[in-house]
mmCIF file of C-alpha atoms and ligand atoms in Angstrom:
data_model
loop_
_atom_site.group_PDB
_atom_site.id
_atom_site.type_symbol
_atom_site.label_atom_id
_atom_site.label_comp_id
_atom_site.label_asym_id
_atom_site.label_seq_id
_atom_site.Cartn_x
_atom_site.Cartn_y
_atom_site.Cartn_z
ATOM 1 C CA MET M 37 21.093 111.113 5.932
ATOM 2 C CA SER M 38 18.470 113.698 4.947
ATOM 3 C CA ARG M 39 15.306 112.799 3.029
ATOM 4 C CA SER M 40 16.556 114.726 -0.023
ATOM 5 C CA GLU M 41 19.860 112.860 -0.046
ATOM 6 C CA ARG M 42 17.936 109.588 0.150
ATOM 7 C CA LYS M 43 15.705 110.615 -2.793
ATOM 8 C CA TRP M 44 18.797 111.314 -4.864
ATOM 9 C CA ASP M 45 20.408 108.013 -3.783
ATOM 10 C CA HIS M 46 17.291 106.188 -5.090
ATOM 11 C CA ILE M 47 17.606 107.847 -8.471
ATOM 12 C CA ARG M 48 21.377 107.305 -8.646
ATOM 13 C CA PHE M 49 21.170 103.603 -7.717
ATOM 14 C CA ALA M 50 18.140 102.998 -9.977
ATOM 15 C CA LEU M 51 20.141 104.424 -12.893
ATOM 16 C CA GLU M 52 23.299 102.495 -12.020
ATOM 17 C CA LYS M 53 21.588 99.143 -11.976
ATOM 18 C CA ARG M 54 20.746 97.577 -15.340
ATOM 19 C CA GLN M 55 17.223 96.262 -15.069
ATOM 20 C CA ASN M 56 17.442 92.492 -14.664
ATOM 21 C CA HIS M 57 14.302 92.030 -16.727
ATOM 22 C CA SER M 58 13.191 88.678 -15.374
ATOM 23 C CA SER M 59 9.512 89.544 -15.259
ATOM 24 C CA ALA M 60 8.617 86.110 -16.646
ATOM 25 C CA PHE M 61 6.923 87.479 -19.779
ATOM 26 C CA ASP M 62 8.903 84.956 -21.849
ATOM 27 C CA ASP M 63 6.501 82.304 -20.462
ATOM 28 C CA ILE M 64 3.626 83.993 -22.330
ATOM 29 C CA LYS M 65 3.193 83.554 -26.095
ATOM 30 C CA PHE M 66 0.485 85.003 -28.315
ATOM 31 C CA ILE M 67 -1.095 82.582 -30.765
ATOM 32 C CA HIS M 68 -0.459 83.876 -34.275
ATOM 33 C CA GLN M 69 -3.519 84.750 -36.383
ATOM 34 C CA SER M 70 -3.103 84.654 -40.194
ATOM 35 C CA LEU M 71 -6.379 86.491 -40.880
ATOM 36 C CA PRO M 72 -6.596 89.430 -38.466
ATOM 37 C CA ASN M 73 -8.870 91.353 -40.898
ATOM 38 C CA ILE M 74 -7.853 94.819 -39.633
ATOM 39 C CA GLY M 75 -5.205 97.445 -40.447
ATOM 40 C CA VAL M 76 -2.846 99.437 -38.193
ATOM 41 C CA ILE M 77 -5.091 102.478 -38.753
ATOM 42 C CA ASP M 78 -8.017 100.664 -37.106
ATOM 43 C CA VAL M 79 -6.173 100.216 -33.807
ATOM 44 C CA GLY M 80 -6.962 102.608 -30.941
ATOM 45 C CA LEU M 81 -4.934 102.733 -27.722
ATOM 46 C CA ASP M 82 -7.319 104.799 -25.603
ATOM 47 C CA HIS M 83 -8.842 103.127 -22.583
ATOM 48 C CA GLU M 84 -10.804 103.879 -19.438
ATOM 49 C CA ILE M 85 -9.901 102.901 -15.881
ATOM 50 C CA GLY M 86 -12.190 103.498 -12.928
ATOM 51 C CA GLY M 87 -13.659 106.639 -14.479
ATOM 52 C CA LEU M 88 -10.319 108.005 -15.770
ATOM 53 C CA TYR M 89 -10.042 108.362 -19.536
ATOM 54 C CA LEU M 90 -6.501 107.538 -20.744
ATOM 55 C CA SER M 91 -5.369 108.290 -24.301
ATOM 56 C CA SER M 92 -2.678 105.596 -23.929
ATOM 57 C CA PRO M 93 -2.521 102.477 -21.756
ATOM 58 C CA ILE M 94 1.106 103.410 -20.920
ATOM 59 C CA PHE M 95 1.787 105.876 -18.083
ATOM 60 C CA ILE M 96 4.772 107.347 -16.269
ATOM 61 C CA ASN M 97 4.790 105.725 -12.847
ATOM 62 C CA ALA M 98 5.634 107.382 -9.527
ATOM 63 C CA MET M 99 9.242 108.375 -9.073
ATOM 64 C CA THR M 100 10.277 111.590 -7.555
ATOM 65 C CA GLY M 101 9.882 114.983 -5.920
ATOM 66 C CA GLY M 102 10.850 116.181 -2.458
ATOM 67 C CA GLY M 103 14.600 116.135 -3.024
ATOM 68 C CA GLY M 104 15.215 119.772 -3.963
ATOM 69 C CA GLU M 105 16.382 121.134 -7.299
ATOM 70 C CA LYS M 106 17.428 117.830 -8.915
ATOM 71 C CA THR M 107 14.038 116.206 -8.319
ATOM 72 C CA TYR M 108 12.269 119.434 -9.401
ATOM 73 C CA ARG M 109 14.130 119.242 -12.720
ATOM 74 C CA ILE M 110 13.259 115.573 -13.284
ATOM 75 C CA ASN M 111 9.576 116.149 -12.474
ATOM 76 C CA LYS M 112 9.482 119.172 -14.771
ATOM 77 C CA GLN M 113 10.996 117.191 -17.653
ATOM 78 C CA LEU M 114 8.713 114.194 -17.065
ATOM 79 C CA ALA M 115 5.691 116.525 -17.031
ATOM 80 C CA ILE M 116 6.743 118.042 -20.380
ATOM 81 C CA VAL M 117 7.075 114.541 -21.855
ATOM 82 C CA ALA M 118 3.681 113.555 -20.399
ATOM 83 C CA LYS M 119 2.062 116.635 -21.923
ATOM 84 C CA ASN M 120 3.661 116.162 -25.365
ATOM 85 C CA THR M 121 2.838 112.452 -25.556
ATOM 86 C CA GLY M 122 -0.554 112.517 -23.816
ATOM 87 C CA LEU M 123 0.612 110.118 -21.110
ATOM 88 C CA THR M 124 -0.755 110.052 -17.589
ATOM 89 C CA MET M 125 1.914 110.734 -14.963
ATOM 90 C CA ALA M 126 2.223 109.910 -11.266
ATOM 91 C CA VAL M 127 4.541 111.888 -8.994
ATOM 92 C CA GLY M 128 6.744 110.332 -6.289
ATOM 93 C CA SER M 129 5.698 110.178 -2.650
ATOM 94 C CA GLN M 130 4.535 113.620 -1.527
ATOM 95 C CA MET M 131 5.154 112.944 2.168
ATOM 96 C CA ALA M 132 8.391 114.951 1.826
ATOM 97 C CA ALA M 133 6.382 118.074 0.922
ATOM 98 C CA LEU M 134 3.722 117.456 3.569
ATOM 99 C CA LYS M 135 6.497 117.376 6.188
ATOM 100 C CA ASP M 136 8.544 120.219 4.691
ATOM 101 C CA LYS M 137 6.514 122.799 2.775
ATOM 102 C CA SER M 138 9.661 124.152 1.079
ATOM 103 C CA GLN M 139 9.612 120.980 -1.090
ATOM 104 C CA LYS M 140 6.121 121.577 -2.529
ATOM 105 C CA TYR M 141 7.455 123.282 -5.652
ATOM 106 C CA THR M 142 9.216 120.054 -6.713
ATOM 107 C CA TYR M 143 5.748 118.468 -7.206
ATOM 108 C CA GLU M 144 3.670 121.523 -8.144
ATOM 109 C CA VAL M 145 5.774 121.951 -11.284
ATOM 110 C CA VAL M 146 4.090 118.853 -12.730
ATOM 111 C CA ARG M 147 0.661 120.529 -12.808
ATOM 112 C CA LYS M 148 2.187 123.837 -13.901
ATOM 113 C CA GLU M 149 3.782 122.206 -16.956
ATOM 114 C CA ASN M 150 0.759 120.098 -17.808
ATOM 115 C CA PRO M 151 -2.389 121.987 -16.788
ATOM 116 C CA THR M 152 -4.910 119.668 -18.452
ATOM 117 C CA GLY M 153 -3.189 116.249 -18.312
ATOM 118 C CA VAL M 154 -4.101 113.314 -16.067
ATOM 119 C CA ILE M 155 -1.842 113.513 -12.990
ATOM 120 C CA ILE M 156 -1.727 111.092 -10.077
ATOM 121 C CA ALA M 157 -0.752 111.992 -6.509
ATOM 122 C CA ASN M 158 1.284 109.554 -4.386
ATOM 123 C CA LEU M 159 1.643 108.711 -0.690
ATOM 124 C CA GLY M 160 2.565 105.646 1.378
ATOM 125 C CA SER M 161 0.119 103.596 3.429
ATOM 126 C CA GLU M 162 1.196 105.477 6.573
ATOM 127 C CA ALA M 163 -0.749 108.507 5.300
ATOM 128 C CA SER M 164 -3.957 109.796 6.868
ATOM 129 C CA ALA M 165 -7.044 110.893 4.906
ATOM 130 C CA ASP M 166 -6.186 114.554 5.573
ATOM 131 C CA GLN M 167 -2.696 114.034 4.184
ATOM 132 C CA ALA M 168 -4.197 112.339 1.132
ATOM 133 C CA LYS M 169 -6.461 115.348 0.551
ATOM 134 C CA ALA M 170 -3.498 117.722 0.902
ATOM 135 C CA ALA M 171 -1.433 115.670 -1.584
ATOM 136 C CA LEU M 172 -4.275 115.747 -4.127
ATOM 137 C CA GLU M 173 -4.754 119.473 -3.696
ATOM 138 C CA MET M 174 -1.017 120.194 -4.047
ATOM 139 C CA ILE M 175 -1.001 119.121 -7.705
ATOM 140 C CA GLU M 176 -4.762 119.219 -8.487
ATOM 141 C CA ALA M 177 -4.492 115.487 -9.052
ATOM 142 C CA ASP M 178 -7.050 113.348 -10.889
ATOM 143 C CA ALA M 179 -6.327 110.235 -8.804
ATOM 144 C CA LEU M 180 -4.280 109.052 -5.836
ATOM 145 C CA GLN M 181 -1.751 106.227 -5.602
ATOM 146 C CA ILE M 182 -1.070 104.687 -2.192
ATOM 147 C CA HIS M 183 2.138 102.664 -2.269
ATOM 148 C CA LEU M 184 2.897 99.537 -0.257
ATOM 149 C CA ASN M 185 6.643 99.065 0.196
ATOM 150 C CA VAL M 186 7.227 96.692 3.096
ATOM 151 C CA ILE M 187 10.388 95.100 1.663
ATOM 152 C CA GLN M 188 11.892 98.457 0.746
ATOM 153 C CA GLU M 189 11.247 99.815 4.269
ATOM 154 C CA LEU M 190 12.642 96.692 5.942
ATOM 155 C CA THR M 191 15.797 96.842 3.841
ATOM 156 C CA MET M 192 16.178 100.627 4.262
ATOM 157 C CA PRO M 193 18.537 101.227 7.201
ATOM 158 C CA GLU M 194 16.330 104.045 8.548
ATOM 159 C CA GLY M 195 13.058 102.448 7.295
ATOM 160 C CA ASP M 196 9.780 101.593 9.079
ATOM 161 C CA ARG M 197 9.565 98.407 11.122
ATOM 162 C CA ASP M 198 5.841 98.407 11.954
ATOM 163 C CA PHE M 199 3.269 97.878 9.212
ATOM 164 C CA SER M 200 0.173 97.410 11.312
ATOM 165 C CA GLY M 201 -3.003 99.315 10.529
ATOM 166 C CA ALA M 202 -2.244 99.957 6.837
ATOM 167 C CA LEU M 203 -5.455 98.332 5.565
ATOM 168 C CA LYS M 204 -7.581 100.366 7.986
ATOM 169 C CA ARG M 205 -5.919 103.626 6.928
ATOM 170 C CA ILE M 206 -6.397 102.784 3.236
ATOM 171 C CA GLU M 207 -10.084 102.015 3.919
ATOM 172 C CA THR M 208 -10.565 105.439 5.490
ATOM 173 C CA ILE M 209 -8.865 107.163 2.545
ATOM 174 C CA VAL M 210 -10.945 105.226 -0.010
ATOM 175 C CA LYS M 211 -14.125 106.276 1.840
ATOM 176 C CA GLU M 212 -13.163 109.939 2.169
ATOM 177 C CA ILE M 213 -11.514 110.650 -1.183
ATOM 178 C CA LYS M 214 -13.679 111.445 -4.194
ATOM 179 C CA VAL M 215 -11.113 110.633 -6.946
ATOM 180 C CA PRO M 216 -10.033 107.072 -7.949
ATOM 181 C CA VAL M 217 -7.551 105.474 -5.513
ATOM 182 C CA PHE M 218 -4.894 103.087 -6.853
ATOM 183 C CA VAL M 219 -3.066 100.901 -4.344
ATOM 184 C CA LYS M 220 0.364 99.995 -5.696
ATOM 185 C CA GLU M 221 3.391 97.882 -4.919
ATOM 186 C CA VAL M 222 6.866 99.138 -5.771
ATOM 187 C CA GLY M 223 8.498 96.071 -7.350
ATOM 188 C CA PHE M 224 7.655 93.030 -5.214
ATOM 189 C CA GLY M 225 4.258 92.179 -6.704
ATOM 190 C CA MET M 226 0.829 91.642 -5.139
ATOM 191 C CA SER M 227 -0.586 88.242 -4.245
ATOM 192 C CA LYS M 228 -4.265 87.422 -4.698
ATOM 193 C CA GLU M 229 -4.546 87.391 -0.880
ATOM 194 C CA ALA M 230 -3.336 91.002 -0.691
ATOM 195 C CA VAL M 231 -5.640 91.991 -3.556
ATOM 196 C CA ASN M 232 -8.563 90.230 -1.851
ATOM 197 C CA SER M 233 -7.956 92.236 1.324
ATOM 198 C CA LEU M 234 -7.874 95.442 -0.711
ATOM 199 C CA THR M 235 -11.092 94.706 -2.625
ATOM 200 C CA SER M 236 -12.805 93.825 0.675
ATOM 201 C CA ILE M 237 -12.329 97.436 1.855
ATOM 202 C CA GLY M 238 -13.547 98.971 -1.414
ATOM 203 C CA VAL M 239 -10.324 99.366 -3.439
ATOM 204 C CA LYS M 240 -11.180 99.205 -7.156
ATOM 205 C CA ILE M 241 -7.748 99.726 -8.771
ATOM 206 C CA VAL M 242 -4.483 97.944 -7.918
ATOM 207 C CA ASP M 243 -1.065 98.379 -9.531
ATOM 208 C CA VAL M 244 0.691 95.075 -9.002
ATOM 209 C CA GLY M 245 4.234 96.556 -9.170
ATOM 210 C CA GLY M 246 5.858 93.158 -9.715
ATOM 211 C CA SER M 247 9.477 92.046 -9.609
ATOM 212 C CA GLY M 248 11.659 92.074 -12.692
ATOM 213 C CA GLY M 249 12.378 95.785 -12.988
ATOM 214 C CA THR M 250 13.625 98.370 -10.520
ATOM 215 C CA ASN M 251 14.652 96.453 -7.423
ATOM 216 C CA PHE M 252 14.365 98.460 -4.218
ATOM 217 C CA ALA M 253 15.855 95.649 -2.108
ATOM 218 C CA GLU M 254 19.078 95.912 -4.140
ATOM 219 C CA ILE M 255 18.969 99.707 -4.016
ATOM 220 C CA GLU M 256 18.508 99.801 -0.224
ATOM 221 C CA ASN M 257 21.000 96.981 0.340
ATOM 222 C CA LYS M 258 23.664 99.193 -1.249
ATOM 223 C CA ARG M 259 22.963 101.696 1.513
ATOM 224 C CA ARG M 260 23.319 99.070 4.310
ATOM 225 C CA GLU M 261 26.448 97.951 6.129
ATOM 226 C CA LYS M 262 25.274 94.320 6.283
ATOM 227 C CA SER M 263 23.167 93.360 3.283
ATOM 228 C CA LEU M 264 19.773 91.628 3.652
ATOM 229 C CA SER M 265 20.612 89.900 0.374
ATOM 230 C CA PHE M 266 17.732 87.400 0.616
ATOM 231 C CA PHE M 267 15.369 90.262 -0.237
ATOM 232 C CA ASN M 268 17.178 90.858 -3.565
ATOM 233 C CA ASN M 269 15.337 87.924 -5.157
ATOM 234 C CA TRP M 270 12.094 88.377 -3.194
ATOM 235 C CA GLY M 271 8.741 89.053 -4.786
ATOM 236 C CA ILE M 272 6.205 87.980 -7.364
ATOM 237 C CA PRO M 273 7.162 88.506 -11.032
ATOM 238 C CA THR M 274 5.037 91.140 -12.773
ATOM 239 C CA SER M 275 3.281 88.766 -15.189
ATOM 240 C CA VAL M 276 2.421 86.299 -12.405
ATOM 241 C CA SER M 277 1.149 89.095 -10.208
ATOM 242 C CA ILE M 278 -1.119 90.449 -12.982
ATOM 243 C CA LEU M 279 -2.628 86.959 -13.277
ATOM 244 C CA GLU M 280 -3.001 86.612 -9.483
ATOM 245 C CA ALA M 281 -4.677 90.027 -9.171
ATOM 246 C CA SER M 282 -6.955 89.544 -12.181
ATOM 247 C CA SER M 283 -8.186 86.227 -10.768
ATOM 248 C CA VAL M 284 -9.701 87.996 -7.753
ATOM 249 C CA SER M 285 -12.582 89.957 -9.277
ATOM 250 C CA LYS M 286 -13.951 91.021 -12.646
ATOM 251 C CA ASN M 287 -14.828 94.409 -11.142
ATOM 252 C CA LEU M 288 -11.225 95.244 -10.301
ATOM 253 C CA SER M 289 -8.997 97.342 -12.592
ATOM 254 C CA VAL M 290 -5.491 95.904 -12.629
ATOM 255 C CA ILE M 291 -2.489 98.001 -13.543
ATOM 256 C CA ALA M 292 0.763 96.317 -14.465
ATOM 257 C CA SER M 293 4.189 97.649 -13.605
ATOM 258 C CA GLY M 294 7.664 96.361 -12.868
ATOM 259 C CA GLY M 295 10.250 95.924 -15.612
ATOM 260 C CA PHE M 296 8.391 97.062 -18.751
ATOM 261 C CA MET M 297 10.765 98.052 -21.571
ATOM 262 C CA SER M 298 9.087 96.866 -24.806
ATOM 263 C CA GLY M 299 5.812 96.986 -26.715
ATOM 264 C CA HIS M 300 5.758 93.196 -26.724
ATOM 265 C CA ASP M 301 5.780 92.915 -22.899
ATOM 266 C CA ILE M 302 3.230 95.746 -22.652
ATOM 267 C CA ALA M 303 0.913 93.872 -25.059
ATOM 268 C CA LYS M 304 1.337 90.670 -23.040
ATOM 269 C CA GLY M 305 0.654 92.503 -19.766
ATOM 270 C CA LEU M 306 -2.587 93.941 -21.150
ATOM 271 C CA ALA M 307 -3.617 90.636 -22.713
ATOM 272 C CA ILE M 308 -3.300 88.697 -19.446
ATOM 273 C CA GLY M 309 -5.468 91.132 -17.520
ATOM 274 C CA ALA M 310 -3.929 94.582 -17.087
ATOM 275 C CA ASP M 311 -5.840 97.733 -18.017
ATOM 276 C CA ALA M 312 -2.750 99.946 -18.148
ATOM 277 C CA VAL M 313 1.009 99.663 -17.801
ATOM 278 C CA GLY M 314 3.193 101.895 -15.614
ATOM 279 C CA ILE M 315 6.851 102.457 -16.441
ATOM 280 C CA ALA M 316 9.324 104.100 -14.057
ATOM 281 C CA GLY M 317 13.013 103.056 -14.147
ATOM 282 C CA TYR M 318 13.270 102.562 -17.925
ATOM 283 C CA PHE M 319 11.821 106.025 -18.654
ATOM 284 C CA LEU M 320 14.006 107.660 -15.999
ATOM 285 C CA LYS M 321 17.156 106.168 -17.485
ATOM 286 C CA ILE M 322 16.325 107.425 -20.987
ATOM 287 C CA LEU M 323 15.399 110.878 -19.676
ATOM 288 C CA VAL M 324 18.512 111.358 -17.547
ATOM 289 C CA GLU M 325 20.963 109.852 -20.033
ATOM 290 C CA ASP M 326 19.498 111.037 -23.367
ATOM 291 C CA GLY M 327 16.973 113.804 -22.646
ATOM 292 C CA ILE M 328 13.350 114.743 -23.268
ATOM 293 C CA GLU M 329 13.294 114.145 -27.017
ATOM 294 C CA ALA M 330 14.789 110.671 -26.706
ATOM 295 C CA LEU M 331 12.135 109.727 -24.154
ATOM 296 C CA GLN M 332 9.345 111.087 -26.363
ATOM 297 C CA LYS M 333 10.721 109.095 -29.291
ATOM 298 C CA GLU M 334 10.806 105.933 -27.190
ATOM 299 C CA ILE M 335 7.194 106.442 -26.088
ATOM 300 C CA GLU M 336 6.155 106.872 -29.738
ATOM 301 C CA ALA M 337 8.091 103.701 -30.595
ATOM 302 C CA LEU M 338 6.318 101.775 -27.809
ATOM 303 C CA HIS M 339 2.938 102.994 -29.087
ATOM 304 C CA LEU M 340 3.818 101.874 -32.613
ATOM 305 C CA GLU M 341 5.071 98.448 -31.413
ATOM 306 C CA LEU M 342 1.858 97.982 -29.470
ATOM 307 C CA LYS M 343 -0.257 98.912 -32.519
ATOM 308 C CA MET M 344 1.728 96.501 -34.736
ATOM 309 C CA ILE M 345 1.181 93.628 -32.297
ATOM 310 C CA MET M 346 -2.514 94.450 -31.888
ATOM 311 C CA THR M 347 -2.890 94.522 -35.678
ATOM 312 C CA ALA M 348 -1.250 91.098 -36.005
ATOM 313 C CA LEU M 349 -3.681 89.748 -33.414
ATOM 314 C CA GLY M 350 -6.781 91.421 -34.909
ATOM 315 C CA ALA M 351 -7.301 93.553 -31.783
ATOM 316 C CA LYS M 352 -8.755 97.001 -32.525
ATOM 317 C CA THR M 353 -9.025 98.027 -28.884
ATOM 318 C CA ILE M 354 -7.400 97.260 -25.534
ATOM 319 C CA LEU M 355 -10.598 95.359 -24.651
ATOM 320 C CA ASP M 356 -10.083 93.192 -27.782
ATOM 321 C CA LEU M 357 -6.447 92.591 -26.814
ATOM 322 C CA LYS M 358 -7.666 91.275 -23.464
ATOM 323 C CA LYS M 359 -9.439 88.485 -25.398
ATOM 324 C CA ALA M 360 -6.460 87.464 -27.612
ATOM 325 C CA PRO M 361 -5.633 83.764 -27.217
ATOM 326 C CA LEU M 362 -2.235 82.973 -25.715
ATOM 327 C CA ILE M 363 -0.275 80.164 -24.109
ATOM 328 C CA ILE M 364 1.170 80.314 -20.605
ATOM 329 C CA SER M 365 4.042 77.889 -20.039
ATOM 330 C CA GLY M 366 7.125 77.253 -17.909
ATOM 331 C CA GLU M 367 7.430 78.383 -14.323
ATOM 332 C CA THR M 368 4.491 80.774 -14.707
ATOM 333 C CA TYR M 369 2.246 77.838 -15.644
ATOM 334 C CA HIS M 370 3.414 75.829 -12.622
ATOM 335 C CA TRP M 371 2.936 78.773 -10.282
ATOM 336 C CA LEU M 372 -0.627 79.399 -11.526
ATOM 337 C CA ASN M 373 -1.461 75.712 -11.397
ATOM 338 C CA GLN M 374 -0.423 75.474 -7.755
ATOM 339 C CA ARG M 375 -2.317 78.670 -6.944
ATOM 340 C CA GLY M 376 -5.523 77.299 -8.508
ATOM 341 C CA ILE M 377 -5.619 79.885 -11.327
ATOM 342 C CA ASP M 378 -6.998 78.523 -14.606
ATOM 343 C CA THR M 379 -4.599 78.948 -17.568
ATOM 344 C CA LYS M 380 -6.736 77.164 -20.205
ATOM 345 C CA GLN M 381 -9.161 80.097 -20.394
ATOM 346 C CA PHE M 382 -6.357 82.146 -22.020
ATOM 347 C CA ALA M 383 -5.526 79.466 -24.601
ATOM 348 C CA GLN M 384 -9.129 78.814 -25.626
ATOM 349 C CA ARG M 385 -10.635 82.297 -25.889
ATOM 350 C CA SER M 386 -10.882 84.391 -29.050
ATOM 351 C CA ILE M 387 -11.404 88.009 -30.084
ATOM 352 C CA LYS M 388 -14.317 87.284 -32.433
HETATM 353 C C1 FNR G 493 10.184 104.706 -7.629
HETATM 354 N N1 FNR G 493 8.943 104.148 -7.278
HETATM 355 C C2 FNR G 493 8.112 104.828 -6.418
HETATM 356 N N2 FNR G 493 6.827 104.385 -6.214
HETATM 357 C C3 FNR G 493 5.993 105.060 -5.395
HETATM 358 O O1 FNR G 493 4.843 104.658 -5.271
HETATM 359 N N3 FNR G 493 6.406 106.197 -4.755
HETATM 360 C C4 FNR G 493 7.676 106.693 -4.899
HETATM 361 O O2 FNR G 493 8.017 107.716 -4.318
HETATM 362 C C5 FNR G 493 8.563 105.991 -5.751
HETATM 363 N N4 FNR G 493 9.852 106.412 -5.933
HETATM 364 C C6 FNR G 493 10.654 105.840 -6.921
HETATM 365 C C7 FNR G 493 11.889 106.395 -7.229
HETATM 366 C C8 FNR G 493 12.653 105.874 -8.283
HETATM 367 C C9 FNR G 493 13.972 106.507 -8.621
HETATM 368 C C10 FNR G 493 12.158 104.753 -9.034
HETATM 369 C C11 FNR G 493 12.941 104.184 -10.178
HETATM 370 C C12 FNR G 493 10.956 104.188 -8.687
HETATM 371 C C13 FNR G 493 8.521 102.834 -7.807
HETATM 372 C C14 FNR G 493 7.922 102.881 -9.195
HETATM 373 O O3 FNR G 493 6.749 103.654 -9.249
HETATM 374 C C15 FNR G 493 7.618 101.445 -9.710
HETATM 375 O O4 FNR G 493 6.612 100.879 -8.910
HETATM 376 C C16 FNR G 493 8.826 100.538 -9.660
HETATM 377 O O5 FNR G 493 9.996 101.273 -9.977
HETATM 378 C C17 FNR G 493 8.721 99.378 -10.638
HETATM 379 O O6 FNR G 493 8.602 99.834 -11.970
HETATM 380 P P1 FNR G 493 9.844 99.872 -13.015
HETATM 381 O O7 FNR G 493 10.850 100.890 -12.481
HETATM 382 O O8 FNR G 493 10.446 98.507 -13.032
HETATM 383 O O9 FNR G 493 9.250 100.326 -14.305
#
């Protein structure tokens, strides 16, 4: 199967599968405040991450490119939405275009459509520093994502089987690249051990890419003769992974992704430690099924939901929201307890 056919398979299967939405956010509850003392008009959603100024904490996460005309069209439409809504956008892995120059146009369209927006390049951890520089140059990117996708590769029939040396390669890229480098998972979450290893080599931004949304084990299992079904329920739920990653260092920017579909979950993700929230599968489904305008409307609705929740909590800024008191219960509480992560700090803090 060619790389372009595989890219299209990913999109097709991601759209087919209803998101299972078990990202464990139900275990997190905000504590209601009767006297927030602010209005919706006072709430601002802009935020800064590792030197990047974002007008919204929500961004379009890495999806596609490199699969010919169909992926060109999706990237073009996503770029138009990003431009019209002010959202940051990441492209899918650019390795396809580094290996086959005829695919470059499927990524370049993103910068063409959105000349002044914040755009993020994307490669896997097999990439060299020179490849990273070429990927950045291809779309004049403002930052680089390096994805870690061990479970996806293992489940992919034609996938990689050797993951040695990834940390060393990431270290070299972080040292040689001038723009911010995000290291991201693709739906299996990051443990605090993984995040610790990344911070030890100078990584300052991680995207936890937790389980609960697009499930690449299920997608790749559909392409296998004999399913590795045990990987279908593998991984760390998004909310748990945000809490694991945030426990590692105060100097780390944590990005949340994996299963976000509502303003309520986005608010919870930010409140438990994330600085921004990436959305992939949910946005793709709306775009492909209902078009550009429907996706723009949904993004506006998410912004409004987030502002309503922040108003109710008395949070004027994302930094305020990160101080809103909340309760962590259920399985998430037990997980954090066993992992030595303090949950009381969230229940006993306050915005004022
Ligand atoms: C992805 N994702 C992804 N990530 C990445 O770093 N490079 C890539 O090329 C791709 N490709 C890709 C294709 C498709 C069709 C989807 C839906 C997703 C993963 C994506 O960025 C994100 O980490 C996960 O999808 C989890 O987020 P959601 O989909 O649950 O919001």
